[in-house]
CSV table of C-alpha atoms and ligand atoms in Angstrom, one decimal:
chain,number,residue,atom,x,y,z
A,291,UNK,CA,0.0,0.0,0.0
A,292,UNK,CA,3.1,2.0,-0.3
A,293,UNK,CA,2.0,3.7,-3.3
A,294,UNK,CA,-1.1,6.2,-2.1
A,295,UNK,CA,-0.1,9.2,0.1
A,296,UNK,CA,-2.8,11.5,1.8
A,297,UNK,CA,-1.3,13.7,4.2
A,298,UNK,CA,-2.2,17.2,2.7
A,299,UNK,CA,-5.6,18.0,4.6
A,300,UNK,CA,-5.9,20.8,2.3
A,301,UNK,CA,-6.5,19.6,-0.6
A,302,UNK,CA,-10.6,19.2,-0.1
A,303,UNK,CA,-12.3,18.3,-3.8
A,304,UNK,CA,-15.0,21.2,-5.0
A,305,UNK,CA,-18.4,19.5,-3.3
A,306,UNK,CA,-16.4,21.2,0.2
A,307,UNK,CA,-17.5,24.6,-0.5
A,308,UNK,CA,-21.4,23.9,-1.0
A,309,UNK,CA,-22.7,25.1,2.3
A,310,UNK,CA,-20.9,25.3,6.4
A,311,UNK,CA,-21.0,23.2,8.7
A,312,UNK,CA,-19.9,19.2,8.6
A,313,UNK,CA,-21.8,17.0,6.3
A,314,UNK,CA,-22.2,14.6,9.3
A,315,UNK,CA,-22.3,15.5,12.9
A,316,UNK,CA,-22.4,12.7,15.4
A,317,UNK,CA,-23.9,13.8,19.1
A,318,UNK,CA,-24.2,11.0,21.6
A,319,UNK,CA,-24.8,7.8,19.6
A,320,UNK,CA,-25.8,5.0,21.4
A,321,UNK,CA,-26.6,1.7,20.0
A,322,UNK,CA,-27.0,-1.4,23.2
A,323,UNK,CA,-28.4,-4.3,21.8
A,324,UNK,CA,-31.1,-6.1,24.2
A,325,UNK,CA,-30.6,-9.3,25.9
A,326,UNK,CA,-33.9,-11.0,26.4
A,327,UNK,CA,-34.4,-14.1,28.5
A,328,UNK,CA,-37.2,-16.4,28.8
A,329,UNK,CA,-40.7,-17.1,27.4
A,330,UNK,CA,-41.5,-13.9,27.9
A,331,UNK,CA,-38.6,-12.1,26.2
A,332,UNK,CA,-37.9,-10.3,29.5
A,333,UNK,CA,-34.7,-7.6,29.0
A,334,UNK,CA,-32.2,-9.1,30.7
A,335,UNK,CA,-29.3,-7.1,30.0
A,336,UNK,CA,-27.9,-5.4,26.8
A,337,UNK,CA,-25.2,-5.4,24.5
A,338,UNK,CA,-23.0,-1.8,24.5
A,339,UNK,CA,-22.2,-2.1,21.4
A,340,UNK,CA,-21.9,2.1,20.5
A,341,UNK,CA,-21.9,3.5,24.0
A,342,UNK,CA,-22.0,7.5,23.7
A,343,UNK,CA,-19.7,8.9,20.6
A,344,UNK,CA,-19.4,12.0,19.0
A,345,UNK,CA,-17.9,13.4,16.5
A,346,UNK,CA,-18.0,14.8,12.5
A,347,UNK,CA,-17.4,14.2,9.6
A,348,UNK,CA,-16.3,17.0,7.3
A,349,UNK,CA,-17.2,17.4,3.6
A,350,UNK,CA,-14.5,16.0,0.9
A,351,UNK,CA,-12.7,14.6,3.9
A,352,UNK,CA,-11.8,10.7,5.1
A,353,UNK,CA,-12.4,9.4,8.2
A,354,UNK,CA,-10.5,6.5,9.5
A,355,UNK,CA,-12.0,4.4,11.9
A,356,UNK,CA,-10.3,1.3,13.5
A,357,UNK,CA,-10.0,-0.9,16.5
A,358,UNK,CA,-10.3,-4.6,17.2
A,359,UNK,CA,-13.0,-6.8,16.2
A,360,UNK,CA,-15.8,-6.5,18.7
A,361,UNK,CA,-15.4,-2.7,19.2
A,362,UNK,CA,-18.2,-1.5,18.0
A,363,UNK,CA,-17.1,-0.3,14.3
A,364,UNK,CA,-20.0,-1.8,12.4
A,365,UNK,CA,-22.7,-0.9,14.3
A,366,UNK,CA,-21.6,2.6,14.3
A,367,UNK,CA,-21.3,2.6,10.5
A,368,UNK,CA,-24.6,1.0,10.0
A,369,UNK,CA,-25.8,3.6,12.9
A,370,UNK,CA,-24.8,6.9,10.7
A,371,UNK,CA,-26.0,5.4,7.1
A,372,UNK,CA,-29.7,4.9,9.2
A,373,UNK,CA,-29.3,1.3,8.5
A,374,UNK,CA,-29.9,1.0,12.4
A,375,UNK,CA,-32.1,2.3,14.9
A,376,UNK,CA,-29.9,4.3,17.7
A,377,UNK,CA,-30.8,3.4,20.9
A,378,UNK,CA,-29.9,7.0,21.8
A,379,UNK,CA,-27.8,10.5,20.5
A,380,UNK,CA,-28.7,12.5,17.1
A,381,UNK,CA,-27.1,11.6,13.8
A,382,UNK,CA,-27.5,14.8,11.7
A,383,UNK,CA,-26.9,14.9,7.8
A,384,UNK,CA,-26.2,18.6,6.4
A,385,UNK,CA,-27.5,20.0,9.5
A,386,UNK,CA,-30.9,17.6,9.1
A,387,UNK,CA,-32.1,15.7,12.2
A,388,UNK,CA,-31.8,12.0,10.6
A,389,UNK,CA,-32.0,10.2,14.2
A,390,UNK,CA,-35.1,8.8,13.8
A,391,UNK,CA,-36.2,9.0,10.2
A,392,UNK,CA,-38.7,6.1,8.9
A,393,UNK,CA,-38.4,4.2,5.9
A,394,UNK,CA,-40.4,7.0,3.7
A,395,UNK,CA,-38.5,9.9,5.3
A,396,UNK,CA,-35.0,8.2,4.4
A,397,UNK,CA,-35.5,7.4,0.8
A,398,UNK,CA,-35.1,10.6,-0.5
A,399,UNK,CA,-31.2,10.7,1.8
A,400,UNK,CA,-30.4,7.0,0.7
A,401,UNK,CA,-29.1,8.9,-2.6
A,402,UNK,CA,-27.0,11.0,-0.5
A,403,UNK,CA,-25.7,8.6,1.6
A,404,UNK,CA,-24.6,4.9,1.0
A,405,UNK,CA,-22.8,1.9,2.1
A,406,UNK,CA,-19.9,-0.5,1.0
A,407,UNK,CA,-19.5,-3.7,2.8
A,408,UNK,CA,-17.1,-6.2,3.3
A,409,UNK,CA,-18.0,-9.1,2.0
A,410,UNK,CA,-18.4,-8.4,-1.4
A,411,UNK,CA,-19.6,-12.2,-2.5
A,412,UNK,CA,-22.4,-11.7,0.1
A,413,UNK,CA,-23.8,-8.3,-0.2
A,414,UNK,CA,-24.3,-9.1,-4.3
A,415,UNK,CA,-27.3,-10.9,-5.0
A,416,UNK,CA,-26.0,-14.5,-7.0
A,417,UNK,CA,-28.3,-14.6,-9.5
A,418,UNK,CA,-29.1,-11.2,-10.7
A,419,UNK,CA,-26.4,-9.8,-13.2
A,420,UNK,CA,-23.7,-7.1,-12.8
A,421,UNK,CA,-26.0,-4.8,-14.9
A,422,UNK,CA,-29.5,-5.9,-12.7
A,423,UNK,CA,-27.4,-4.8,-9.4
A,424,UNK,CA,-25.4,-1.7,-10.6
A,425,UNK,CA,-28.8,-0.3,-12.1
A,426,UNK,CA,-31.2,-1.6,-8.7
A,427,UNK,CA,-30.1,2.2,-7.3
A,428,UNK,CA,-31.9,3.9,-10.2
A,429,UNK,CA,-35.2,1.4,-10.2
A,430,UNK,CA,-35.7,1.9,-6.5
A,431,UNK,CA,-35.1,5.9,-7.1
A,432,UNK,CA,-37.1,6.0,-10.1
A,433,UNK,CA,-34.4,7.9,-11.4
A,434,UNK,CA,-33.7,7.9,-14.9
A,435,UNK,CA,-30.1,8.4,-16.4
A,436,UNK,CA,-29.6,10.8,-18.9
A,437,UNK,CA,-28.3,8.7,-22.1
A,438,UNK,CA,-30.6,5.3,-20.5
A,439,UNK,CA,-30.1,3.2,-18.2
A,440,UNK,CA,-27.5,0.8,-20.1
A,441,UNK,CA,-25.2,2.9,-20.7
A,442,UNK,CA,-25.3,4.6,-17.3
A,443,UNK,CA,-24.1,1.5,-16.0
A,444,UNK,CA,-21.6,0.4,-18.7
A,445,UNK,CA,-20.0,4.2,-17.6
A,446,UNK,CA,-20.1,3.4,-13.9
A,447,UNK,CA,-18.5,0.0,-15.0
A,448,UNK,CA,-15.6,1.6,-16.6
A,449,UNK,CA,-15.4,3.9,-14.1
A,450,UNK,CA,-14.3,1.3,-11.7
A,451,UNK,CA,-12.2,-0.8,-13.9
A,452,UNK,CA,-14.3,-2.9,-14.9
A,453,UNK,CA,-15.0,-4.2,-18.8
A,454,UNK,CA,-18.7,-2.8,-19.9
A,455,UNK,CA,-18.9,-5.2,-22.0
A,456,UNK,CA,-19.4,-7.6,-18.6
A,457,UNK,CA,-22.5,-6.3,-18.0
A,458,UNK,CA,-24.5,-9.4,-18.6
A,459,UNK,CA,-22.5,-11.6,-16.4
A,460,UNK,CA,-22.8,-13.0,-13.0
A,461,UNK,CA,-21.1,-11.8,-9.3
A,462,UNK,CA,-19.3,-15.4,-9.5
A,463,UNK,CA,-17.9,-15.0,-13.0
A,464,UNK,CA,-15.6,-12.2,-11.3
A,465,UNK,CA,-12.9,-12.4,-8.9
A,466,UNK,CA,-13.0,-10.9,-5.6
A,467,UNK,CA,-11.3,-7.8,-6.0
A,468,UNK,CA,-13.8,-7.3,-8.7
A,469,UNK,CA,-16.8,-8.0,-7.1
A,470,UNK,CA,-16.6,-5.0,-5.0
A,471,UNK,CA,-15.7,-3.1,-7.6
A,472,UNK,CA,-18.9,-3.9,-8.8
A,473,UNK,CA,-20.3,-3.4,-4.8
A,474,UNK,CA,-18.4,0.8,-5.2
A,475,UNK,CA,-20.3,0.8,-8.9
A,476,UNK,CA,-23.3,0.5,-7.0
A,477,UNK,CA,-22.8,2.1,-4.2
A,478,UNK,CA,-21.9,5.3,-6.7
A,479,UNK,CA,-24.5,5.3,-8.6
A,480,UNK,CA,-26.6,7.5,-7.5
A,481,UNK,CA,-23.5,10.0,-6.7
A,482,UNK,CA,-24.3,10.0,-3.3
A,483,UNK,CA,-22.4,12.5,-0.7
A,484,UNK,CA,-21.0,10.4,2.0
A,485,UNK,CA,-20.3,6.7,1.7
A,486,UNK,CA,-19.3,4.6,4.6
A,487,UNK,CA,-17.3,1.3,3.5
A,488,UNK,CA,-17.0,-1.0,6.2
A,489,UNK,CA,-13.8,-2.9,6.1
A,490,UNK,CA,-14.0,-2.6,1.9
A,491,UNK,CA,-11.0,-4.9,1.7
A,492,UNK,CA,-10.2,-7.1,4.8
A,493,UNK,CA,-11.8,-9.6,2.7
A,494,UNK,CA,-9.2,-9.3,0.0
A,495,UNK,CA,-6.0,-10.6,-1.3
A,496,UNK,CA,-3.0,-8.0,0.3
A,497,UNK,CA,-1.8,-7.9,-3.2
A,498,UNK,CA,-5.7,-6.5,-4.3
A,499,UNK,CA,-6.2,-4.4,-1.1
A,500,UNK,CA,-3.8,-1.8,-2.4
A,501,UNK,CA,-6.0,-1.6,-5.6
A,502,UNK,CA,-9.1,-1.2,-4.1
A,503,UNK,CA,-8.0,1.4,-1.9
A,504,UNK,CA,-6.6,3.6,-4.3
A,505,UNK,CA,-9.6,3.0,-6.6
A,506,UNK,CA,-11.6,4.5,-3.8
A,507,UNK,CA,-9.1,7.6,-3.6
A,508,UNK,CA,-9.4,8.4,-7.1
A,509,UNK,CA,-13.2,8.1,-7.1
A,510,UNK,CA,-12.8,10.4,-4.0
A,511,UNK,CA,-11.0,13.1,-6.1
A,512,UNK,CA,-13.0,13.0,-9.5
A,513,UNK,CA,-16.4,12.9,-7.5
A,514,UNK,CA,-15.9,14.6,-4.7
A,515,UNK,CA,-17.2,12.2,-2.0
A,516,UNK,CA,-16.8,12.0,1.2
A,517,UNK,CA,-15.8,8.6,3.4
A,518,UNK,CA,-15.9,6.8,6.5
A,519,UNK,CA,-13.7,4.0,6.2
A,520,UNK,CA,-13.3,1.5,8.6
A,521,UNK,CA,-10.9,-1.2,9.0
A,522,UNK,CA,-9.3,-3.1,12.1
A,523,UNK,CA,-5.9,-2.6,10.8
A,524,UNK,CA,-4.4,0.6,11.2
A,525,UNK,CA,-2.0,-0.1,7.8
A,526,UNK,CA,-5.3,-0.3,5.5
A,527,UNK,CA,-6.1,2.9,6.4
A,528,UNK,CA,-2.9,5.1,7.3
A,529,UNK,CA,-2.7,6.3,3.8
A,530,UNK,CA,-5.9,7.3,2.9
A,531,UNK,CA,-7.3,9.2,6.1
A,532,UNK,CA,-7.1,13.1,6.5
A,533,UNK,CA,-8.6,12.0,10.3
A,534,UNK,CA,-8.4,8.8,12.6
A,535,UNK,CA,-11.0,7.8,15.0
A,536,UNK,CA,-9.9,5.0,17.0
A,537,UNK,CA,-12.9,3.4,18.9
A,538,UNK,CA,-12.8,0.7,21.9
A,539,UNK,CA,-15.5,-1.4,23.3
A,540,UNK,CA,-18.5,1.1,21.9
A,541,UNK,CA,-16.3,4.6,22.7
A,542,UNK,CA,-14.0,6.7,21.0
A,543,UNK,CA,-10.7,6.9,22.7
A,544,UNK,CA,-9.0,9.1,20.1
A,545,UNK,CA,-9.7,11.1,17.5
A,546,UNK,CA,-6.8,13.1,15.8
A,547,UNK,CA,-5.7,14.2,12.1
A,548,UNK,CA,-3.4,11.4,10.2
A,549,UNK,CA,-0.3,13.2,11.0
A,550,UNK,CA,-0.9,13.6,14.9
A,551,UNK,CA,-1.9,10.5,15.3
A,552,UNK,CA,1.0,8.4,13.4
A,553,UNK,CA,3.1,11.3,14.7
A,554,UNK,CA,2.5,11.4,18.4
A,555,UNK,CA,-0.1,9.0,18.9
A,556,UNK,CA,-1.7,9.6,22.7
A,557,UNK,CA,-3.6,6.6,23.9
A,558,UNK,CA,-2.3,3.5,25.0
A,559,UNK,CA,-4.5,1.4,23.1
A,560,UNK,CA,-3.7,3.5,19.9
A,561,UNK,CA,0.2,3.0,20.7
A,562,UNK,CA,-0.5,-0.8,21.0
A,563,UNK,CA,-2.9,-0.8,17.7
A,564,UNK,CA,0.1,0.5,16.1
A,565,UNK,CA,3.0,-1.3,17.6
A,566,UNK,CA,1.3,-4.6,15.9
A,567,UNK,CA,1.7,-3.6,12.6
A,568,UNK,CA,4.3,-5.8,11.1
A,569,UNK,CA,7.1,-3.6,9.5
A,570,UNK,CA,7.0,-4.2,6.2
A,571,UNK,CA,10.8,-2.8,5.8
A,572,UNK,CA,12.5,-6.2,5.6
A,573,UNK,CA,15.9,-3.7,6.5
A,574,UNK,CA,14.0,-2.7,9.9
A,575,UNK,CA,13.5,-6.7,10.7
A,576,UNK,CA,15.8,-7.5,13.9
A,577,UNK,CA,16.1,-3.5,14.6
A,578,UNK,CA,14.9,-3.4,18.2
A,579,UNK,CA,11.3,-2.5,17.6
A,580,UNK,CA,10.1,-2.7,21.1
A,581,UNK,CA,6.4,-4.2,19.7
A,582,UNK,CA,3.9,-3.9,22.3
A,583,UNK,CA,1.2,-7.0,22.0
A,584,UNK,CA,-1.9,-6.6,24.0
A,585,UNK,CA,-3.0,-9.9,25.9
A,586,UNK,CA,-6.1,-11.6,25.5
A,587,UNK,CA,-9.2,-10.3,23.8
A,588,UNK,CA,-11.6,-7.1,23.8
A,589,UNK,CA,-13.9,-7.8,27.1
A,590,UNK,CA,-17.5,-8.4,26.4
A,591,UNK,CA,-19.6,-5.2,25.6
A,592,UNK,CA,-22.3,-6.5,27.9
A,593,UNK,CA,-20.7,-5.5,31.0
A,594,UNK,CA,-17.6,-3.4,29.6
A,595,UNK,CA,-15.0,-2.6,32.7
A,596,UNK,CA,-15.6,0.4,34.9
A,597,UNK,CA,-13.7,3.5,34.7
A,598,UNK,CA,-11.9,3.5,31.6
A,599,UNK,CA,-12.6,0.8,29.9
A,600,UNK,CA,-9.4,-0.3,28.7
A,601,UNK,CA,-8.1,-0.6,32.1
A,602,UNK,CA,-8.0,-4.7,32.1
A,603,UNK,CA,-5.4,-4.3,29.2
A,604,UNK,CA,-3.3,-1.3,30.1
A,605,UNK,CA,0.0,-1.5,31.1
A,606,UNK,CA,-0.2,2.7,32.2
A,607,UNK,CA,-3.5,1.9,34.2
A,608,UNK,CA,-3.5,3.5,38.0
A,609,UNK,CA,-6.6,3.3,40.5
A,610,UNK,CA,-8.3,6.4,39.1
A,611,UNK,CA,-8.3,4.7,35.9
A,612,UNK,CA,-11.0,1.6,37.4
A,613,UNK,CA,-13.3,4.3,39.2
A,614,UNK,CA,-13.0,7.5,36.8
A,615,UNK,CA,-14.2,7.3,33.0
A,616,UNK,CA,-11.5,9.6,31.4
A,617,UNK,CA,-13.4,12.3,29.0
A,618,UNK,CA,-12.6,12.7,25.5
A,619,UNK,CA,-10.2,16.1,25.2
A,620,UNK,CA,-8.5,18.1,23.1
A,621,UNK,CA,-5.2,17.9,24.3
A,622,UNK,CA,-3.7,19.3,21.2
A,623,UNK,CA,-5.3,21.3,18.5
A,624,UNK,CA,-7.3,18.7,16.5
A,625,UNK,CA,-6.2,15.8,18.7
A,626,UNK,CA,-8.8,14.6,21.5
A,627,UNK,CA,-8.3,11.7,23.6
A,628,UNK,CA,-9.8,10.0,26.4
A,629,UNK,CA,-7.1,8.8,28.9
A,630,UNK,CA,-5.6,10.1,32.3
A,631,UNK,CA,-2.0,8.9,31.4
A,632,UNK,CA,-1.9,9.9,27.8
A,633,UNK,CA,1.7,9.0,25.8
A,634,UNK,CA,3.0,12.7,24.3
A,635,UNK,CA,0.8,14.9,26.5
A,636,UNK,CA,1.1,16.0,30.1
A,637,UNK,CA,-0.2,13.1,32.7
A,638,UNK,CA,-3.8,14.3,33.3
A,639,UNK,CA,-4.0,12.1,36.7
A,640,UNK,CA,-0.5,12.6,37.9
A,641,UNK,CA,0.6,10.7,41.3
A,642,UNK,CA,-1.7,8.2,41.0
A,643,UNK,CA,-1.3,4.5,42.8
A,644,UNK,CA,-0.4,2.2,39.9
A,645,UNK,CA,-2.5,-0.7,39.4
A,646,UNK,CA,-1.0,-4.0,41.1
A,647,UNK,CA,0.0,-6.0,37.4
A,648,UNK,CA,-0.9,-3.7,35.2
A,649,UNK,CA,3.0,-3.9,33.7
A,650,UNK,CA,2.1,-7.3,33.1
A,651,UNK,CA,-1.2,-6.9,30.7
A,652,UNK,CA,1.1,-6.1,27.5
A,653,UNK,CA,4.0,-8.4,26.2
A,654,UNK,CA,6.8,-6.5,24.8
A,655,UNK,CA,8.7,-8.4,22.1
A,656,UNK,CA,11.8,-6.9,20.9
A,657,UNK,CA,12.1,-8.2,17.2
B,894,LIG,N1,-27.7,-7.4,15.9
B,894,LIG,C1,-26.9,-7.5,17.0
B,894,LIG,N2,-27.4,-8.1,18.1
B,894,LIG,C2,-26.7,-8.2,19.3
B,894,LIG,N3,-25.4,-7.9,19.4
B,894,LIG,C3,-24.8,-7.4,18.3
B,894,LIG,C4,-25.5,-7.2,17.0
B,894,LIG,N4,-24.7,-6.6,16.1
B,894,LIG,C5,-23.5,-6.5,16.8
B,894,LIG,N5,-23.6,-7.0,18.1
B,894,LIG,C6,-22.5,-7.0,19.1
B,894,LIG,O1,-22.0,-5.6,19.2
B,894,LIG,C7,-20.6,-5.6,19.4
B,894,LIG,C8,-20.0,-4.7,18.4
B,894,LIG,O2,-20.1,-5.4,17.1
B,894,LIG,P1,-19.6,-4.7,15.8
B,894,LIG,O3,-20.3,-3.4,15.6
B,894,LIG,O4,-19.9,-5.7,14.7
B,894,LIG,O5,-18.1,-4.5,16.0
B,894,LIG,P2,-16.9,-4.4,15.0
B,894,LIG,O6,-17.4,-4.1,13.6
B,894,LIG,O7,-16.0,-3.4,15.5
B,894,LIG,O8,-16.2,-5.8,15.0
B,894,LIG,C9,-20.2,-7.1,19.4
B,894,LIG,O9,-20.1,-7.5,20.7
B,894,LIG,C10,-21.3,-7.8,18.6
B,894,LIG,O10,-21.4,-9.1,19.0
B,895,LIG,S1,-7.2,6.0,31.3
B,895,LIG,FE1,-5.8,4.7,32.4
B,895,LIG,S2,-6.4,2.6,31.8
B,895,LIG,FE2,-7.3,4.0,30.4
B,895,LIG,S3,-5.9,4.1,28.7
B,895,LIG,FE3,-5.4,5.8,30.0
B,895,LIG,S4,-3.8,5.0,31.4
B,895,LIG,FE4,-4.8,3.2,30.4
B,896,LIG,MG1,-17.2,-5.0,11.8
């Protein structure tokens, strides 16, 4: 993925200038997930999966978002393309109030705002043809392309380097880096504003992954759009970001642009995210590296630790950090973060009683 550098946040395409304000803002979002037990389907608990996040999302811009498996990534993407009912918060589109919009009141914003999955195989219906599935946008908008339908698609097919002349063939007839080709052809077709690809290429070769990405980024520039992407590896997305949100268990822990957060990255968990990901710079092999690997797995979202909730796995974590949920700050300008020990930022909690063990939740491998 060596090939694609993003790192000039100036450079926002044409659509940023169309009116102020974010295209997104997120206030509050909760998504928990009821547990019900029983004949009756009594509540017995719930799953946390989004737990309170906020943030925006500004026009022409990306926005990274990454963390573990589990952390709530999915839910929030499917939360802000109304895909999802929040439990709770206010998901606003161009200043609209799109919380709780029905069916009827969405279909007019489902041009604006669309989705890319992961699993490309799965999210394209088998047996209807490239052409049936890029055009479905259109039929369900009643929106007729000028020039006809056929040769709307055959452009969007091109577009995304695909052969027009494939129009009549099926999703298995392609291989995987092309089938969600044919998922972005769809998702573009109704040139919507904001499109949120969840984990567009985890699914993919590494040798396609690169391709797909930068396909994305050149759509991005001759369109205009704006993304959320999100990936649980921090390398899928380094390059293509102009802003990282790093979520854990349901809660953004940091939120920064690329270059502060590759730069001087603040929370623990961040440090650790990026600590695992293998250097690619055979030369840099046996340099002492000093990789931090986090032990065991994300805790359950059902009853998520007290205080800050990534206490269990930090090796910084003090007693203030198991009774006191640290608040998301701006530390620096355009770099929040939620911790009471941050890592290149004054201690917020300083003096604090160390945890008993907490050195011991990380291994430390020295390649
Ligand atoms: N429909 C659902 N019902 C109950 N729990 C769910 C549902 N969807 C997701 N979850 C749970 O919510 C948590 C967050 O899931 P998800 O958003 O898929 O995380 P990520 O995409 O970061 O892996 C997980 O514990 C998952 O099991
Ligand atoms: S608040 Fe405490 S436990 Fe949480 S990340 Fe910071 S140091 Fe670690
Ligand atoms: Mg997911």
């Amino acid at each position: 993925m060596s090939e694609i550098k993003k790192t000039d946040t100036a450079a926002v395409p044409a659509q940023a200038t169309d009116s102020p304000g974010p295209l997104l803002k997120v206030t509050g979002l909760t998504k928990h997930f009821p547990i019900t037990k029983g004949l009756l389907r009594r509540q017995a608990g719930a799953v946390k999966a989004v737990d309170g996040i906020d943030f925006d999302v500004r026009r022409g811009e990306t926005l990274g978002v990454v963390g573990e498996s589990g952390c709530g990534k999915s839910t929030m993407g499917r939360l802000i393309t109304r895909l999802l009912e929040p439990t709770g918060g206010t998901v606003e589109f161009e200043g609209k109030d799109i919380t709780h919009l029905g069916v009827a009141g969405m279909r007019p914003m489902r041009r604006d705002i669309q989705m890319i999955f992961q699993d490309p195989y799965g999210s394209l219906n088998p047996r209807h043809t490239v052409g049936t599935i890029v055009s479905a946008p259109f039929k369900l908008q009643g929106v007729e392309p000028e020039g006809g339908l056929k040769a709307e698609v055959q452009r969007l097919l091109s577009l995304v380097g695909l052969n027009p002349e494939h129009y009549n063939r099926y999703p298995h007839e392609f291989s995987g880096g092309q089938r969600q080709r044919i998922g972005i052809a769809r998702a573009l077709a109704l040139k919507p504003k904001l499109v949120v690809a969840d984990e567009p290429v985890s699914a993919l070769d590494v040798s396609i992954q690169a391709q797909v990405v930068n396909l994305l980024d050149d759509l991005q520039q001759e369109l205009g759009l704006t993304y959320v992407i999100i990936a649980h590896d921090l390398s899928v997305i380094r390059h293509v970001s102009d802003r990282i949100a790093v979520m854990y268990l349901g809660k953004i822990v940091e939120l920064a642009d690329n270059k502060s957060l590759y730069g001087a990255p603040m929370h623990p968990y961040t440090t650790a995210l990026m600590s695992a990901v293998p250097v690619p710079d055979p030369r840099r092999r046996g340099a002492k590296s000093g990789r931090i690997l986090l032990k065991g797995d994300v805790p359950s979202p059902i009853s998520p630790p007290s205080g800050c909730r990534f206490h269990t796995r930090c090796w910084k974590a003090t007693q203030i950090c198991t009774t006191q949920e640290p608040p998301l700050l701006a530390l620096k300008t355009g770099h929040e973060v939620a911790c009471h020990h941050p890592e290149n930022a004054p201690d917020q909690a300083p003096g604090d009683q160390p945890l008993p063990g907490a050195a011991d939740a990380v291994v430390t491998v020295s390649e």
